[in-house]
Every structure is written in structure tokens, then in C-alpha cells.
Amino acid sequence: VQLQASGGGLVQPGGSLTLSCATSKFILESYAIGWFRQAPGKEREAVSCINNRDGSTYYEDPVRGRFAISRDVAKSTLYLHMNNLKPEDTAVYYCAADPIPLRACIPTWDFWGQGTQVTVSS
């Protein structure tokens, strides 16, 4: 399962970044797919997921209203648009997929990409 995350970097507080996850059309349309993150010294946590049955989205409370998950099936890419970034958003961000389409948005999925570092600092 191909999951190639990119787009991370250093950004000032209040700034924006868009992460991309290159995958396959089959994965985007058939698997549960989403974004997770792991900050230094902390456990991996969910950020946002897409329910591929009805296209509904889920966001963890710390990012709701600031982040937006989307997918472009034609480009076989999952995105995470991040706005109003805060220092506490600093983490390695991973895209992940699971063959159970309605799998809960928790960091125990089967397939993981390599992660991309996001650092929010002035």
C-alpha cells in the first residue's frame, strides 16, 4: 500500500501548510484514510479522517475549525490543509489507511506512510 506524505516544513505561528499524501485511487475510494500525528515524547494521535462510504469527515477537537481534510481521486492524493497553526501542532504527520472503510479514526490502522515533519515556531 503506497502512502507517501510530503509538504511539511517550518512555519510561524498563525501560518498555513498543506500536506499531501500520494496513494492510489483504489485506496482513496475503498479504504478508511486519514491523518495522524506524533509529537516528541507523546503518543501518536488522530488528526482527521474520511469515511469513504459517505464522504463524511472527522476532526479531533484541537484541530477542528483550523484543519481541513480533502481528497483528489483523479490525482490519487489525500490532503490536509492546515491554517492558523500553533506551536502545539508541531509533530510528525502521517497519512494512514485501513481496509475497513468505517474504521474509527484511531492510530491503530494497518498501513502507514513515512511521515513528514511540521514545525511551528517563531
PDB file of C-alpha atoms in Angstrom:
ATOM      1  CA  VAL A   1       0.000   0.000   0.000  1.00  0.00           C
ATOM      2  CA  GLN A   2       1.584   3.274  -1.136  1.00  0.00           C
ATOM      3  CA  LEU A   3       1.252   6.195   1.282  1.00  0.00           C
ATOM      4  CA  GLN A   4       3.813   8.922   0.585  1.00  0.00           C
ATOM      5  CA  ALA A   5       3.403  12.036   2.746  1.00  0.00           C
ATOM      6  CA  SER A   6       5.001  15.357   1.860  1.00  0.00           C
ATOM      7  CA  GLY A   7       4.627  19.088   2.376  1.00  0.00           C
ATOM      8  CA  GLY A   8       5.887  19.513   5.905  1.00  0.00           C
ATOM      9  CA  GLY A   9       8.235  22.286   6.953  1.00  0.00           C
ATOM     10  CA  LEU A  10       8.889  25.158   9.301  1.00  0.00           C
ATOM     11  CA  VAL A  11       6.116  27.736   9.652  1.00  0.00           C
ATOM     12  CA  GLN A  12       5.457  30.624  12.003  1.00  0.00           C
ATOM     13  CA  PRO A  13       2.506  30.577  14.403  1.00  0.00           C
ATOM     14  CA  GLY A  14      -0.626  31.618  12.558  1.00  0.00           C
ATOM     15  CA  GLY A  15       0.730  30.361   9.263  1.00  0.00           C
ATOM     16  CA  SER A  16      -0.567  27.702   6.905  1.00  0.00           C
ATOM     17  CA  LEU A  17       0.674  24.498   5.314  1.00  0.00           C
ATOM     18  CA  THR A  18      -0.870  21.863   3.092  1.00  0.00           C
ATOM     19  CA  LEU A  19       0.252  18.278   3.447  1.00  0.00           C
ATOM     20  CA  SER A  20      -0.127  15.805   0.611  1.00  0.00           C
ATOM     21  CA  CYS A  21      -0.288  12.012   0.675  1.00  0.00           C
ATOM     22  CA  ALA A  22       0.280  10.244  -2.619  1.00  0.00           C
ATOM     23  CA  THR A  23      -1.562   6.947  -2.728  1.00  0.00           C
ATOM     24  CA  SER A  24      -3.787   5.076  -5.179  1.00  0.00           C
ATOM     25  CA  LYS A  25      -7.293   5.666  -6.455  1.00  0.00           C
ATOM     26  CA  PHE A  26      -8.328   2.311  -5.016  1.00  0.00           C
ATOM     27  CA  ILE A  27      -7.131   3.243  -1.543  1.00  0.00           C
ATOM     28  CA  LEU A  28      -8.800   6.663  -1.677  1.00  0.00           C
ATOM     29  CA  GLU A  29     -12.123   5.186  -2.706  1.00  0.00           C
ATOM     30  CA  SER A  30     -12.205   1.924  -0.770  1.00  0.00           C
ATOM     31  CA  TYR A  31     -10.189   2.225   2.451  1.00  0.00           C
ATOM     32  CA  ALA A  32     -10.566   4.326   5.538  1.00  0.00           C
ATOM     33  CA  ILE A  33      -7.945   7.044   5.139  1.00  0.00           C
ATOM     34  CA  GLY A  34      -6.733   9.860   7.314  1.00  0.00           C
ATOM     35  CA  TRP A  35      -4.025  11.877   9.019  1.00  0.00           C
ATOM     36  CA  PHE A  36      -2.359  11.248  12.344  1.00  0.00           C
ATOM     37  CA  ARG A  37       0.499  12.944  14.161  1.00  0.00           C
ATOM     38  CA  GLN A  38       3.106  12.244  16.809  1.00  0.00           C
ATOM     39  CA  ALA A  39       4.808  14.970  18.807  1.00  0.00           C
ATOM     40  CA  PRO A  40       8.137  14.383  20.588  1.00  0.00           C
ATOM     41  CA  GLY A  41       7.604  12.395  23.753  1.00  0.00           C
ATOM     42  CA  LYS A  42       3.925  11.831  23.056  1.00  0.00           C
ATOM     43  CA  GLU A  43       1.848   9.025  21.664  1.00  0.00           C
ATOM     44  CA  ARG A  44       0.580   9.041  18.116  1.00  0.00           C
ATOM     45  CA  GLU A  45      -2.852  10.661  17.861  1.00  0.00           C
ATOM     46  CA  ALA A  46      -5.580  11.112  15.295  1.00  0.00           C
ATOM     47  CA  VAL A  47      -5.950  14.394  13.441  1.00  0.00           C
ATOM     48  CA  SER A  48      -8.599  13.870  10.771  1.00  0.00           C
ATOM     49  CA  CYS A  49     -10.160  11.024   8.796  1.00  0.00           C
ATOM     50  CA  ILE A  50     -12.501  10.482   5.864  1.00  0.00           C
ATOM     51  CA  ASN A  51     -15.324   7.965   5.818  1.00  0.00           C
ATOM     52  CA  ASN A  52     -15.230   6.689   2.249  1.00  0.00           C
ATOM     53  CA  ARG A  53     -18.733   5.274   2.434  1.00  0.00           C
ATOM     54  CA  ASP A  54     -20.411   8.668   2.574  1.00  0.00           C
ATOM     55  CA  GLY A  55     -17.513  11.127   2.351  1.00  0.00           C
ATOM     56  CA  SER A  56     -18.061  12.412   5.870  1.00  0.00           C
ATOM     57  CA  THR A  57     -15.084  13.810   7.723  1.00  0.00           C
ATOM     58  CA  TYR A  58     -13.912  13.633  11.302  1.00  0.00           C
ATOM     59  CA  TYR A  59     -11.652  16.028  13.186  1.00  0.00           C
ATOM     60  CA  GLU A  60     -10.101  15.853  16.601  1.00  0.00           C
ATOM     61  CA  ASP A  61     -11.081  18.787  18.804  1.00  0.00           C
ATOM     62  CA  PRO A  62      -7.663  20.531  18.816  1.00  0.00           C
ATOM     63  CA  VAL A  63      -7.739  20.979  15.024  1.00  0.00           C
ATOM     64  CA  ARG A  64     -11.438  21.360  14.285  1.00  0.00           C
ATOM     65  CA  GLY A  65     -12.097  24.652  12.511  1.00  0.00           C
ATOM     66  CA  ARG A  66      -8.413  25.100  11.570  1.00  0.00           C
ATOM     67  CA  PHE A  67      -7.615  21.981   9.510  1.00  0.00           C
ATOM     68  CA  ALA A  68      -9.454  20.538   6.529  1.00  0.00           C
ATOM     69  CA  ILE A  69      -9.035  17.094   5.007  1.00  0.00           C
ATOM     70  CA  SER A  70      -9.757  16.516   1.350  1.00  0.00           C
ATOM     71  CA  ARG A  71      -9.008  14.066  -1.425  1.00  0.00           C
ATOM     72  CA  ASP A  72      -8.488  14.329  -5.169  1.00  0.00           C
ATOM     73  CA  VAL A  73      -9.226  10.925  -6.655  1.00  0.00           C
ATOM     74  CA  ALA A  74      -8.032  11.982 -10.125  1.00  0.00           C
ATOM     75  CA  LYS A  75      -4.628  12.796  -8.625  1.00  0.00           C
ATOM     76  CA  SER A  76      -4.709   9.867  -6.192  1.00  0.00           C
ATOM     77  CA  THR A  77      -3.853  12.280  -3.398  1.00  0.00           C
ATOM     78  CA  LEU A  78      -5.091  12.962   0.108  1.00  0.00           C
ATOM     79  CA  TYR A  79      -4.573  16.459   1.532  1.00  0.00           C
ATOM     80  CA  LEU A  80      -4.527  18.117   4.916  1.00  0.00           C
ATOM     81  CA  HIS A  81      -4.950  21.875   4.750  1.00  0.00           C
ATOM     82  CA  MET A  82      -3.695  23.417   7.972  1.00  0.00           C
ATOM     83  CA  ASN A  83      -4.465  27.015   8.905  1.00  0.00           C
ATOM     84  CA  ASN A  84      -3.767  29.151  11.960  1.00  0.00           C
ATOM     85  CA  LEU A  85      -1.023  26.778  13.019  1.00  0.00           C
ATOM     86  CA  LYS A  86       0.046  26.735  16.655  1.00  0.00           C
ATOM     87  CA  PRO A  87       3.289  25.580  18.306  1.00  0.00           C
ATOM     88  CA  GLU A  88       1.382  22.622  19.754  1.00  0.00           C
ATOM     89  CA  ASP A  89       0.733  21.405  16.199  1.00  0.00           C
ATOM     90  CA  THR A  90       4.447  20.605  15.906  1.00  0.00           C
ATOM     91  CA  ALA A  91       4.728  16.890  15.151  1.00  0.00           C
ATOM     92  CA  VAL A  92       5.495  14.297  12.535  1.00  0.00           C
ATOM     93  CA  TYR A  93       2.361  13.912  10.447  1.00  0.00           C
ATOM     94  CA  TYR A  94       1.462  10.556   8.940  1.00  0.00           C
ATOM     95  CA  CYS A  95      -1.140   9.506   6.450  1.00  0.00           C
ATOM     96  CA  ALA A  96      -2.609   6.095   7.075  1.00  0.00           C
ATOM     97  CA  ALA A  97      -5.135   3.718   5.594  1.00  0.00           C
ATOM     98  CA  ASP A  98      -7.158   0.741   6.740  1.00  0.00           C
ATOM     99  CA  PRO A  99      -9.114  -1.775   4.647  1.00  0.00           C
ATOM    100  CA  ILE A 100     -12.189  -1.428   6.869  1.00  0.00           C
ATOM    101  CA  PRO A 101     -13.936   1.630   5.350  1.00  0.00           C
ATOM    102  CA  LEU A 102     -15.765   2.572   8.548  1.00  0.00           C
ATOM    103  CA  ARG A 103     -12.818   2.052  10.842  1.00  0.00           C
ATOM    104  CA  ALA A 104     -12.759   4.526  13.716  1.00  0.00           C
ATOM    105  CA  CYS A 105     -10.236   7.350  13.461  1.00  0.00           C
ATOM    106  CA  ILE A 106      -7.723   5.911  15.919  1.00  0.00           C
ATOM    107  CA  PRO A 107      -3.985   5.321  15.434  1.00  0.00           C
ATOM    108  CA  THR A 108      -4.160   1.525  15.130  1.00  0.00           C
ATOM    109  CA  TRP A 109      -4.684   1.278  11.403  1.00  0.00           C
ATOM    110  CA  ASP A 110      -2.917  -1.275   9.240  1.00  0.00           C
ATOM    111  CA  PHE A 111      -0.947   0.837   6.734  1.00  0.00           C
ATOM    112  CA  TRP A 112       1.251   3.885   7.379  1.00  0.00           C
ATOM    113  CA  GLY A 113       3.323   6.280   5.331  1.00  0.00           C
ATOM    114  CA  GLN A 114       6.759   7.507   6.368  1.00  0.00           C
ATOM    115  CA  GLY A 115       5.668  10.825   7.914  1.00  0.00           C
ATOM    116  CA  THR A 116       6.504  14.462   7.263  1.00  0.00           C
ATOM    117  CA  GLN A 117       7.757  16.898   9.906  1.00  0.00           C
ATOM    118  CA  VAL A 118       5.750  20.026  10.700  1.00  0.00           C
ATOM    119  CA  THR A 119       7.390  22.575  12.982  1.00  0.00           C
ATOM    120  CA  VAL A 120       5.510  25.646  14.147  1.00  0.00           C
ATOM    121  CA  SER A 121       7.869  28.164  15.690  1.00  0.00           C
ATOM    122  CA  SER A 122       8.772  31.830  15.563  1.00  0.00           C
TER     123      SER A 122
END
